[in-house]
Short mmCIF file of C-alpha atoms in Angstrom, two decimals:
data_model
loop_
_atom_site.label_atom_id
_atom_site.label_comp_id
_atom_site.label_asym_id
_atom_site.label_seq_id
_atom_site.Cartn_x
_atom_site.Cartn_y
_atom_site.Cartn_z
CA MET A 6 -16.14 -18.57 -27.57
CA ALA A 7 -12.83 -18.75 -25.69
CA GLU A 8 -12.71 -17.18 -22.25
CA GLN A 9 -10.79 -13.91 -22.11
CA PRO A 10 -7.52 -14.07 -20.14
CA ARG A 11 -7.87 -12.21 -16.84
CA VAL A 12 -5.43 -9.37 -16.18
CA ARG A 13 -5.02 -7.48 -12.91
CA LEU A 14 -3.98 -3.88 -13.58
CA ILE A 15 -2.11 -2.07 -10.79
CA HIS A 16 -2.30 1.70 -11.20
CA TRP A 17 -2.23 4.45 -8.56
CA ASN A 18 -4.52 6.91 -10.35
CA ALA A 19 -8.14 5.91 -10.88
CA ALA A 20 -8.78 8.02 -14.01
CA GLU A 21 -5.63 6.83 -15.74
CA ALA A 22 -6.33 3.26 -14.65
CA ALA A 23 -9.72 3.36 -16.37
CA ALA A 24 -8.15 4.52 -19.64
CA ARG A 25 -5.44 1.86 -19.47
CA ALA A 26 -8.02 -0.81 -18.65
CA GLU A 27 -9.96 0.14 -21.78
CA ARG A 28 -6.81 -0.31 -23.84
CA LEU A 29 -6.23 -3.77 -22.39
CA ALA A 30 -9.88 -4.72 -22.86
CA ALA A 31 -9.65 -3.71 -26.52
CA LEU A 32 -6.79 -6.21 -26.84
CA GLY A 33 -9.09 -8.99 -25.66
CA TYR A 34 -8.42 -9.18 -21.93
CA ALA A 35 -10.82 -9.22 -18.98
CA VAL A 36 -9.38 -6.47 -16.80
CA ASN A 37 -9.70 -5.77 -13.09
CA ALA A 38 -8.48 -2.21 -12.46
CA ASP A 39 -9.83 -1.74 -8.94
CA PRO A 40 -7.68 0.55 -6.76
CA PRO A 41 -4.88 -1.58 -5.27
CA ARG A 42 -5.03 -1.78 -1.49
CA PRO A 43 -2.20 -3.81 0.03
CA PRO A 44 -2.08 -6.09 1.95
CA GLY A 45 -5.56 -7.30 0.94
CA LEU A 46 -4.45 -7.12 -2.69
CA PHE A 47 -1.98 -9.96 -2.20
CA LYS A 48 -4.54 -12.20 -0.52
CA GLU A 49 -6.94 -11.52 -3.40
CA LEU A 50 -4.35 -12.45 -6.02
CA ALA A 51 -3.16 -15.55 -4.15
CA GLN A 52 -6.71 -16.89 -3.79
CA ASP A 53 -7.57 -16.35 -7.46
CA PRO A 54 -4.42 -15.72 -9.54
CA PRO A 55 -5.00 -13.85 -12.81
CA ALA A 56 -3.34 -14.76 -16.10
CA ALA A 57 -0.99 -11.78 -15.67
CA VAL A 58 -0.39 -8.73 -13.49
CA VAL A 59 0.29 -5.43 -15.27
CA VAL A 60 1.93 -2.76 -13.08
CA ASP A 61 2.06 0.85 -14.24
CA LEU A 62 5.28 2.56 -13.06
CA SER A 63 4.45 6.12 -14.11
CA ARG A 64 3.25 6.89 -10.58
CA LEU A 65 4.70 5.66 -7.27
CA PRO A 66 7.22 3.31 -8.91
CA SER A 67 8.58 2.13 -5.57
CA GLN A 68 5.11 0.95 -4.60
CA GLY A 69 4.81 -0.82 -7.95
CA ARG A 70 8.15 -2.48 -7.23
CA ASP A 71 6.90 -3.64 -3.83
CA VAL A 72 3.82 -5.17 -5.47
CA GLY A 73 6.09 -7.17 -7.76
CA VAL A 74 8.35 -8.28 -4.90
CA ASN A 75 5.38 -9.36 -2.78
CA LEU A 76 3.90 -11.37 -5.64
CA ARG A 77 7.20 -13.15 -6.26
CA MET A 78 7.70 -13.94 -2.58
CA LYS A 79 4.35 -15.74 -2.31
CA ALA A 80 4.17 -19.28 -3.69
CA GLY A 81 0.64 -18.79 -4.99
CA THR A 82 1.56 -15.87 -7.26
CA ARG A 83 5.26 -16.12 -8.08
CA HIS A 84 4.62 -17.87 -11.41
CA VAL A 85 2.11 -15.25 -12.59
CA PRO A 86 3.66 -13.20 -15.43
CA LEU A 87 4.61 -9.68 -14.29
CA VAL A 88 4.51 -6.86 -16.82
CA PHE A 89 5.83 -3.44 -15.78
CA VAL A 90 4.79 -0.53 -17.98
CA GLY A 91 6.29 2.94 -18.41
CA GLY A 92 8.07 4.90 -15.72
CA ASP A 93 11.21 7.01 -15.48
CA PRO A 94 14.09 4.84 -16.80
CA GLU A 95 16.29 5.88 -13.86
CA LYS A 96 13.66 4.62 -11.39
CA VAL A 97 12.86 1.51 -13.41
CA ALA A 98 16.50 0.36 -13.60
CA PRO A 99 16.68 -0.83 -9.95
CA ILE A 100 13.41 -2.72 -10.43
CA ARG A 101 14.88 -4.48 -13.48
CA ALA A 102 17.88 -5.48 -11.37
CA LEU A 103 15.64 -6.83 -8.60
CA LEU A 104 13.14 -8.62 -10.88
CA PRO A 105 15.10 -9.31 -14.07
CA ASP A 106 12.73 -11.93 -15.48
CA ALA A 107 9.66 -9.68 -15.45
CA THR A 108 8.59 -7.99 -18.69
CA TYR A 109 9.28 -4.26 -19.13
CA THR A 110 7.51 -2.31 -21.83
CA SER A 111 5.63 0.85 -22.80
CA TRP A 112 1.92 1.37 -23.21
CA GLU A 113 2.52 1.68 -26.96
CA ASP A 114 3.92 -1.87 -27.02
CA ILE A 115 1.77 -3.43 -24.31
CA GLY A 116 -0.08 -5.76 -26.69
CA GLN A 117 2.99 -7.63 -27.89
CA ALA A 118 4.72 -7.57 -24.49
CA LEU A 119 1.71 -8.96 -22.63
CA ALA A 120 1.15 -11.68 -25.23
CA GLN A 121 4.80 -12.73 -24.91
CA GLY A 122 4.58 -12.76 -21.12
CA LEU A 123 1.51 -14.98 -21.21
CA ALA A 124 3.12 -17.32 -23.73
CA ALA A 125 6.21 -17.85 -21.59
CA PRO A 126 5.45 -17.50 -17.86
CA PRO A 127 8.50 -17.82 -15.59
CA SER A 128 9.24 -21.48 -14.82
CA GLU A 129 11.87 -20.61 -12.19
CA PRO A 130 11.04 -17.03 -11.21
CA VAL A 131 13.55 -14.85 -9.40
CA VAL A 132 12.41 -14.56 -5.77
CA PRO A 133 13.88 -11.63 -3.77
CA LYS A 134 15.09 -12.57 -0.29
CA SER A 135 12.75 -10.10 1.39
CA ILE A 136 10.58 -7.04 0.83
CA PHE A 137 13.65 -5.04 1.86
CA ALA A 138 15.90 -6.51 -0.85
CA ALA A 139 15.76 -3.28 -2.87
CA PHE A 140 17.45 -1.41 -0.04
CA GLU A 141 20.37 -3.75 0.68
CA GLY A 142 23.76 -2.06 0.63
CA ARG A 143 22.38 1.47 0.57
CA PRO A 144 23.09 4.04 3.30
CA LEU A 145 20.17 4.59 5.68
CA ALA A 146 19.81 8.23 4.62
CA ALA A 147 19.37 7.09 1.01
CA LYS A 148 16.86 4.40 2.03
CA LEU A 149 14.80 7.07 3.76
CA GLY A 150 14.91 9.41 0.76
CA ILE A 151 16.96 12.18 2.39
CA LYS A 152 18.26 14.42 -0.39
CA PRO A 153 20.94 17.14 -0.57
CA GLY A 154 19.77 20.37 1.04
CA MET A 155 16.72 18.76 2.63
CA SER A 156 15.51 19.68 6.12
CA VAL A 157 14.41 16.57 8.00
CA ALA A 158 12.25 16.68 11.12
CA LEU A 159 12.95 14.09 13.82
CA VAL A 160 9.84 13.72 15.96
CA ASP A 161 10.09 11.62 19.14
CA ALA A 162 13.23 9.97 17.76
CA PRO A 163 15.68 8.09 20.00
CA GLU A 164 18.43 10.34 21.35
CA ASP A 165 21.11 8.53 19.36
CA PHE A 166 19.22 8.37 16.08
CA ALA A 167 21.42 10.95 14.37
CA THR A 168 24.31 8.53 14.91
CA THR A 169 22.22 5.65 13.55
CA LEU A 170 21.37 7.75 10.51
CA GLY A 171 25.02 8.37 9.73
CA GLU A 172 26.39 10.78 7.16
CA LEU A 173 23.79 12.96 5.45
CA PRO A 174 23.81 14.20 1.85
CA GLU A 175 25.42 17.59 1.33
CA GLY A 176 23.43 20.43 2.89
CA ALA A 177 20.84 18.15 4.52
CA ARG A 178 20.08 18.91 8.16
CA LEU A 179 18.07 17.48 11.02
CA GLN A 180 15.54 19.38 13.14
CA ARG A 181 14.36 17.76 16.36
CA GLY A 182 10.65 18.16 16.94
CA ASP A 183 10.22 21.16 14.62
CA CYS A 184 8.49 20.32 11.33
CA ALA A 185 8.36 23.89 9.98
CA GLY A 186 9.83 24.06 6.50
CA CYS A 187 10.85 20.41 6.49
CA GLY A 188 10.72 18.36 3.33
CA LEU A 189 10.58 15.06 5.20
CA ILE A 190 9.31 13.99 8.62
CA LEU A 191 10.57 10.97 10.58
CA TRP A 192 7.95 10.33 13.27
CA PHE A 193 8.67 7.63 15.83
CA VAL A 194 5.64 6.12 17.57
CA ARG A 195 5.74 3.48 20.29
CA ASN A 196 2.11 2.40 20.49
CA ARG A 197 -1.28 2.64 18.83
CA ALA A 198 -2.63 5.21 21.27
CA ALA A 199 0.20 7.62 20.43
CA LEU A 200 -0.29 7.09 16.70
CA GLU A 201 -4.03 7.67 16.85
CA ALA A 202 -3.62 10.73 19.08
CA GLY A 203 -1.01 12.43 16.91
CA VAL A 204 -1.68 11.39 13.33
CA ALA A 205 -4.07 14.22 12.39
CA SER A 206 -1.70 16.96 13.51
CA MET A 207 1.26 15.25 11.85
CA VAL A 208 -0.58 14.84 8.54
CA ALA A 209 -1.22 18.59 8.50
CA LYS A 210 2.56 19.15 8.59
CA VAL A 211 3.50 16.75 5.80
CA GLY A 212 5.61 18.37 3.08
CA ALA A 213 6.54 17.27 -0.42
CA GLY A 214 8.86 14.52 0.81
CA GLY A 215 6.20 12.85 2.92
CA ILE A 216 6.30 11.32 6.38
CA TRP A 217 7.91 8.17 7.69
CA ILE A 218 5.82 6.63 10.45
CA ILE A 219 8.35 4.50 12.34
CA TRP A 220 7.36 1.88 14.92
CA PRO A 221 9.13 -0.85 16.96
CA LYS A 222 9.63 -4.21 15.32
CA ARG A 223 8.24 -7.29 16.97
CA GLY A 224 11.03 -9.02 18.82
CA SER A 225 13.01 -5.79 19.13
CA GLY A 226 12.63 -5.69 22.89
CA VAL A 227 10.58 -2.48 22.69
CA GLY A 228 7.03 -3.31 23.74
CA SER A 229 4.45 -2.16 21.20
CA ASP A 230 1.00 -3.02 19.89
CA LEU A 231 1.78 -1.64 16.42
CA THR A 232 2.18 -3.65 13.22
CA GLN A 233 2.48 -2.63 9.59
CA PRO A 234 -1.24 -3.25 8.83
CA ILE A 235 -2.27 -1.17 11.86
CA VAL A 236 0.05 1.71 10.90
CA ARG A 237 -1.24 1.61 7.32
CA GLU A 238 -4.89 1.48 8.41
CA ILE A 239 -4.57 4.49 10.71
CA GLY A 240 -2.56 6.44 8.13
CA VAL A 241 -5.06 5.80 5.34
CA ALA A 242 -7.95 6.84 7.59
CA ALA A 243 -6.10 10.11 8.26
CA GLY A 244 -5.65 10.89 4.56
CA LEU A 245 -2.25 9.32 3.84
CA MET A 246 -1.16 6.99 1.05
CA ASP A 247 1.83 4.79 1.86
CA TYR A 248 4.22 3.71 -0.87
CA LYS A 249 7.47 2.49 0.68
CA ILE A 250 8.52 0.34 3.62
CA CYS A 251 11.96 0.30 5.19
CA SER A 252 13.79 -1.67 7.86
CA VAL A 253 15.38 1.29 9.64
CA ASP A 254 17.57 -0.80 11.96
CA GLU A 255 17.27 -3.81 14.27
CA THR A 256 14.66 -2.00 16.38
CA TRP A 257 12.55 0.06 13.99
CA SER A 258 10.49 -0.37 10.81
CA GLY A 259 9.05 2.52 8.85
CA LEU A 260 6.29 3.22 6.33
CA LEU A 261 6.64 6.25 4.05
CA SER A 262 3.43 8.06 3.12
CA VAL A 263 2.30 11.18 1.35
CA ARG A 264 -0.97 13.00 1.62
CA ARG A 265 -3.48 11.44 -0.73
CA ASN A 266 -3.50 12.99 -4.22
CA ALA A 267 -0.14 14.63 -3.50
CA GLY A 268 1.10 13.71 -6.96
CA LYS A 269 3.52 11.38 -8.60
CA GLY A 270 6.06 9.28 -6.75
#
Protein backbone atom coordinates (compact mmCIF):
# COMPACT_ATOMS: atom_id res chain seq x y z
CA MET A 1 0.00 0.00 0.00
CA ALA A 2 1.39 3.39 -1.05
CA GLU A 3 2.31 5.82 1.70
CA GLN A 4 -0.12 8.71 2.08
CA PRO A 5 1.32 12.12 1.10
CA ARG A 6 1.91 14.24 4.21
CA VAL A 7 0.15 17.60 4.37
CA ARG A 8 0.72 20.30 6.99
CA LEU A 9 -2.48 22.27 7.58
CA ILE A 10 -2.12 25.81 8.93
CA HIS A 11 -5.33 27.03 10.56
CA TRP A 12 -5.83 29.51 13.41
CA ASN A 13 -8.94 27.90 14.92
CA ALA A 14 -8.56 24.44 16.46
CA ALA A 15 -12.17 23.29 15.94
CA GLU A 16 -12.25 24.37 12.31
CA ALA A 17 -8.80 22.89 11.76
CA ALA A 18 -10.03 19.49 12.93
CA ALA A 19 -12.93 19.57 10.47
CA ARG A 20 -10.68 20.64 7.60
CA ALA A 21 -8.14 17.95 8.51
CA GLU A 22 -10.89 15.32 8.29
CA ARG A 23 -11.73 16.55 4.80
CA LEU A 24 -8.11 16.26 3.70
CA ALA A 25 -7.75 12.84 5.31
CA ALA A 26 -10.81 11.65 3.40
CA LEU A 27 -8.99 12.65 0.21
CA GLY A 28 -6.13 10.31 1.10
CA TYR A 29 -3.65 12.57 2.87
CA ALA A 30 -1.84 12.16 6.19
CA VAL A 31 -2.59 15.48 7.87
CA ASN A 32 -0.84 17.34 10.67
CA ALA A 33 -3.21 20.05 11.92
CA ASP A 34 -1.42 20.93 15.16
CA PRO A 35 -1.80 24.60 16.18
CA PRO A 36 0.86 26.60 14.30
CA ARG A 37 3.37 28.25 16.61
CA PRO A 38 5.97 30.33 14.78
CA PRO A 39 8.95 30.42 14.81
CA GLY A 40 9.18 26.75 15.86
CA LEU A 41 6.81 25.90 13.03
CA PHE A 42 9.40 26.86 10.41
CA LYS A 43 12.13 24.79 12.04
CA GLU A 44 9.76 21.82 12.14
CA LEU A 45 8.92 22.14 8.45
CA ALA A 46 12.53 22.68 7.38
CA GLN A 47 13.71 19.58 9.25
CA ASP A 48 10.99 17.35 7.81
CA PRO A 49 9.28 19.00 4.82
CA PRO A 50 5.76 17.73 4.07
CA ALA A 51 4.47 17.02 0.57
CA ALA A 52 2.47 20.27 0.72
CA VAL A 53 1.45 23.05 3.08
CA VAL A 54 -2.22 24.07 3.10
CA VAL A 55 -2.91 27.50 4.63
CA ASP A 56 -6.45 28.54 5.51
CA LEU A 57 -6.98 32.28 4.97
CA SER A 58 -10.44 32.61 6.51
CA ARG A 59 -8.87 33.73 9.79
CA LEU A 60 -5.82 35.96 10.32
CA PRO A 61 -4.93 36.11 6.60
CA SER A 62 -1.90 38.31 7.22
CA GLN A 63 -0.46 35.63 9.49
CA GLY A 64 -1.16 33.03 6.81
CA ARG A 65 0.66 35.26 4.34
CA ASP A 66 3.65 35.49 6.68
CA VAL A 67 3.76 31.69 6.93
CA GLY A 68 3.96 31.48 3.15
CA VAL A 69 6.66 34.16 2.94
CA ASN A 70 8.76 32.47 5.63
CA LEU A 71 8.50 29.10 3.89
CA ARG A 72 9.59 30.60 0.57
CA MET A 73 12.51 32.46 2.13
CA LYS A 74 14.01 29.27 3.60
CA ALA A 75 15.92 26.99 1.22
CA GLY A 76 14.63 23.85 2.92
CA THR A 77 10.96 24.65 2.31
CA ARG A 78 10.73 26.99 -0.68
CA HIS A 79 10.02 24.13 -3.12
CA VAL A 80 7.17 22.72 -1.01
CA PRO A 81 3.84 23.37 -2.78
CA LEU A 82 1.82 26.11 -1.06
CA VAL A 83 -1.97 25.95 -1.22
CA PHE A 84 -3.96 28.90 0.16
CA VAL A 85 -7.63 28.22 0.83
CA GLY A 86 -10.58 30.60 1.23
CA GLY A 87 -10.40 34.10 2.64
CA ASP A 88 -11.82 37.49 1.76
CA PRO A 89 -10.87 38.16 -1.90
CA GLU A 90 -9.80 41.71 -1.03
CA LYS A 91 -7.35 40.39 1.57
CA VAL A 92 -6.19 37.50 -0.59
CA ALA A 93 -5.32 39.73 -3.58
CA PRO A 94 -2.10 41.16 -2.02
CA ILE A 95 -1.01 37.63 -1.10
CA ARG A 96 -1.50 36.54 -4.72
CA ALA A 97 0.67 39.46 -5.82
CA LEU A 98 3.40 38.54 -3.32
CA LEU A 99 3.32 34.76 -3.94
CA PRO A 100 1.92 34.42 -7.47
CA ASP A 101 3.03 30.83 -8.03
CA ALA A 102 1.22 29.41 -5.00
CA THR A 103 -2.15 27.70 -5.51
CA TYR A 104 -5.32 29.56 -4.48
CA THR A 105 -8.57 27.68 -4.08
CA SER A 106 -11.69 27.08 -1.99
CA TRP A 107 -12.44 24.24 0.37
CA GLU A 108 -15.00 23.00 -2.15
CA ASP A 109 -12.24 22.57 -4.75
CA ILE A 110 -9.38 21.61 -2.44
CA GLY A 111 -9.08 18.06 -3.79
CA GLN A 112 -8.29 19.05 -7.36
CA ALA A 113 -6.17 22.06 -6.37
CA LEU A 114 -4.01 20.09 -3.95
CA ALA A 115 -3.51 17.27 -6.44
CA GLN A 116 -2.40 19.79 -9.08
CA GLY A 117 -0.03 21.46 -6.64
CA LEU A 118 1.58 18.14 -5.76
CA ALA A 119 1.88 17.17 -9.42
CA ALA A 120 3.70 20.38 -10.34
CA PRO A 121 5.73 21.77 -7.41
CA PRO A 122 7.47 25.09 -8.13
CA SER A 123 10.83 24.52 -9.84
CA GLU A 124 11.85 28.18 -9.52
CA PRO A 125 9.64 29.51 -6.72
CA VAL A 126 9.12 33.22 -6.21
CA VAL A 127 11.13 34.25 -3.12
CA PRO A 128 10.12 37.57 -1.48
CA LYS A 129 13.04 39.82 -0.57
CA SER A 130 12.11 39.86 3.10
CA ILE A 131 9.30 39.19 5.58
CA PHE A 132 8.46 42.88 5.17
CA ALA A 133 7.98 42.67 1.39
CA ALA A 134 4.19 42.90 1.75
CA PHE A 135 4.53 46.36 3.27
CA GLU A 136 6.88 47.99 0.74
CA GLY A 137 5.61 51.27 -0.67
CA ARG A 138 2.77 51.63 1.82
CA PRO A 139 2.48 54.58 4.23
CA LEU A 140 3.46 53.73 7.80
CA ALA A 141 -0.05 54.44 9.09
CA ALA A 142 -1.42 51.87 6.63
CA LYS A 143 1.26 49.33 7.61
CA LEU A 144 0.20 49.70 11.23
CA GLY A 145 -3.49 49.29 10.42
CA ILE A 146 -4.60 52.80 11.39
CA LYS A 147 -8.05 53.36 9.90
CA PRO A 148 -10.23 56.45 9.34
CA GLY A 149 -11.78 57.68 12.57
CA MET A 150 -9.60 55.46 14.76
CA SER A 151 -8.18 56.62 18.08
CA VAL A 152 -4.61 55.41 18.50
CA ALA A 153 -2.80 55.33 21.84
CA LEU A 154 0.92 56.11 21.83
CA VAL A 155 2.47 54.62 24.95
CA ASP A 156 6.09 55.50 25.76
CA ALA A 157 6.61 56.55 22.13
CA PRO A 158 9.53 58.76 21.06
CA GLU A 159 8.68 62.45 21.16
CA ASP A 160 8.92 62.79 17.39
CA PHE A 161 6.96 59.66 16.52
CA ALA A 162 3.92 61.59 15.27
CA THR A 163 6.23 63.06 12.63
CA THR A 164 7.58 59.61 11.79
CA LEU A 165 4.02 58.33 11.45
CA GLY A 166 3.15 61.01 8.93
CA GLU A 167 -0.31 61.79 7.60
CA LEU A 168 -3.14 59.86 9.24
CA PRO A 169 -6.35 58.62 7.61
CA GLU A 170 -9.28 61.01 7.84
CA GLY A 171 -10.59 61.42 11.39
CA ALA A 172 -7.85 59.29 12.98
CA ARG A 173 -6.20 60.81 16.04
CA LEU A 174 -3.34 60.08 18.41
CA GLN A 175 -3.58 59.95 22.22
CA ARG A 176 -0.34 59.96 24.18
CA GLY A 177 -0.38 57.56 27.10
CA ASP A 178 -4.18 57.34 27.36
CA CYS A 179 -5.61 54.05 26.06
CA ALA A 180 -9.25 54.76 26.99
CA GLY A 181 -11.52 54.25 24.00
CA CYS A 182 -8.63 53.52 21.64
CA GLY A 183 -9.01 51.03 18.84
CA LEU A 184 -5.26 50.47 18.54
CA ILE A 185 -2.32 50.73 20.94
CA LEU A 186 1.29 51.41 19.92
CA TRP A 187 3.39 50.46 22.94
CA PHE A 188 7.13 51.14 22.79
CA VAL A 189 9.31 49.04 25.09
CA ARG A 190 13.07 49.37 25.46
CA ASN A 191 13.96 46.23 27.40
CA ARG A 192 12.65 42.91 28.66
CA ALA A 193 12.13 44.13 32.21
CA ALA A 194 9.79 46.89 31.02
CA LEU A 195 7.87 44.47 28.81
CA GLU A 196 7.41 41.92 31.57
CA ALA A 197 6.42 44.59 34.09
CA GLY A 198 3.80 46.23 31.88
CA VAL A 199 2.38 43.53 29.64
CA ALA A 200 -0.49 42.41 31.92
CA SER A 201 -1.87 45.91 32.37
CA MET A 202 -1.50 46.66 28.66
CA VAL A 203 -3.28 43.45 27.62
CA ALA A 204 -6.26 44.49 29.75
CA LYS A 205 -6.55 47.68 27.65
CA VAL A 206 -6.38 46.04 24.22
CA GLY A 207 -9.29 46.99 21.97
CA ALA A 208 -10.59 45.54 18.73
CA GLY A 209 -7.61 46.78 16.71
CA GLY A 210 -5.06 45.08 18.92
CA ILE A 211 -1.70 46.22 20.26
CA TRP A 212 1.62 46.79 18.56
CA ILE A 213 4.49 45.91 20.86
CA ILE A 214 7.39 47.89 19.40
CA TRP A 215 11.02 47.32 20.39
CA PRO A 216 14.47 48.54 19.23
CA LYS A 217 16.09 46.73 16.35
CA ARG A 218 19.50 45.20 16.81
CA GLY A 219 22.07 47.53 15.34
CA SER A 220 19.78 50.53 15.77
CA GLY A 221 22.03 52.13 18.36
CA VAL A 222 19.34 51.78 21.04
CA GLY A 223 20.56 49.24 23.57
CA SER A 224 18.02 46.49 24.22
CA ASP A 225 17.80 42.84 25.22
CA LEU A 226 14.57 42.31 23.24
CA THR A 227 14.17 40.21 20.10
CA GLN A 228 11.11 39.09 18.16
CA PRO A 229 11.04 35.61 19.80
CA ILE A 230 11.27 37.16 23.27
CA VAL A 231 8.47 39.66 22.54
CA ARG A 232 6.30 36.88 21.14
CA GLU A 233 6.99 34.55 24.08
CA ILE A 234 6.07 37.18 26.68
CA GLY A 235 2.99 38.26 24.73
CA VAL A 236 1.69 34.71 24.33
CA ALA A 237 2.21 34.02 28.04
CA ALA A 238 0.11 37.12 28.79
CA GLY A 239 -2.79 35.98 26.60
CA LEU A 240 -1.93 37.59 23.26
CA MET A 241 -1.81 36.09 19.77
CA ASP A 242 0.48 37.87 17.33
CA TYR A 243 -0.31 37.92 13.62
CA LYS A 244 1.68 40.67 11.92
CA ILE A 245 5.22 42.02 12.03
CA CYS A 246 6.32 45.42 10.77
CA SER A 247 9.56 47.32 10.31
CA VAL A 248 8.39 50.64 11.75
CA ASP A 249 11.53 52.59 10.79
CA GLU A 250 15.31 52.24 11.00
CA THR A 251 15.14 52.03 14.80
CA TRP A 252 11.99 50.09 15.65
CA SER A 253 10.30 46.77 14.83
CA GLY A 254 6.78 45.90 15.90
CA LEU A 255 4.60 42.84 16.47
CA LEU A 256 0.82 43.24 16.25
CA SER A 257 -1.25 41.07 18.59
CA VAL A 258 -4.83 40.63 19.69
CA ARG A 259 -6.16 39.00 22.80
CA ARG A 260 -6.46 35.28 22.24
CA ASN A 261 -9.84 34.20 20.84
CA ALA A 262 -10.61 37.80 19.90
CA GLY A 263 -12.00 36.68 16.56
CA LYS A 264 -11.14 36.77 12.93
CA GLY A 265 -8.29 38.76 11.45
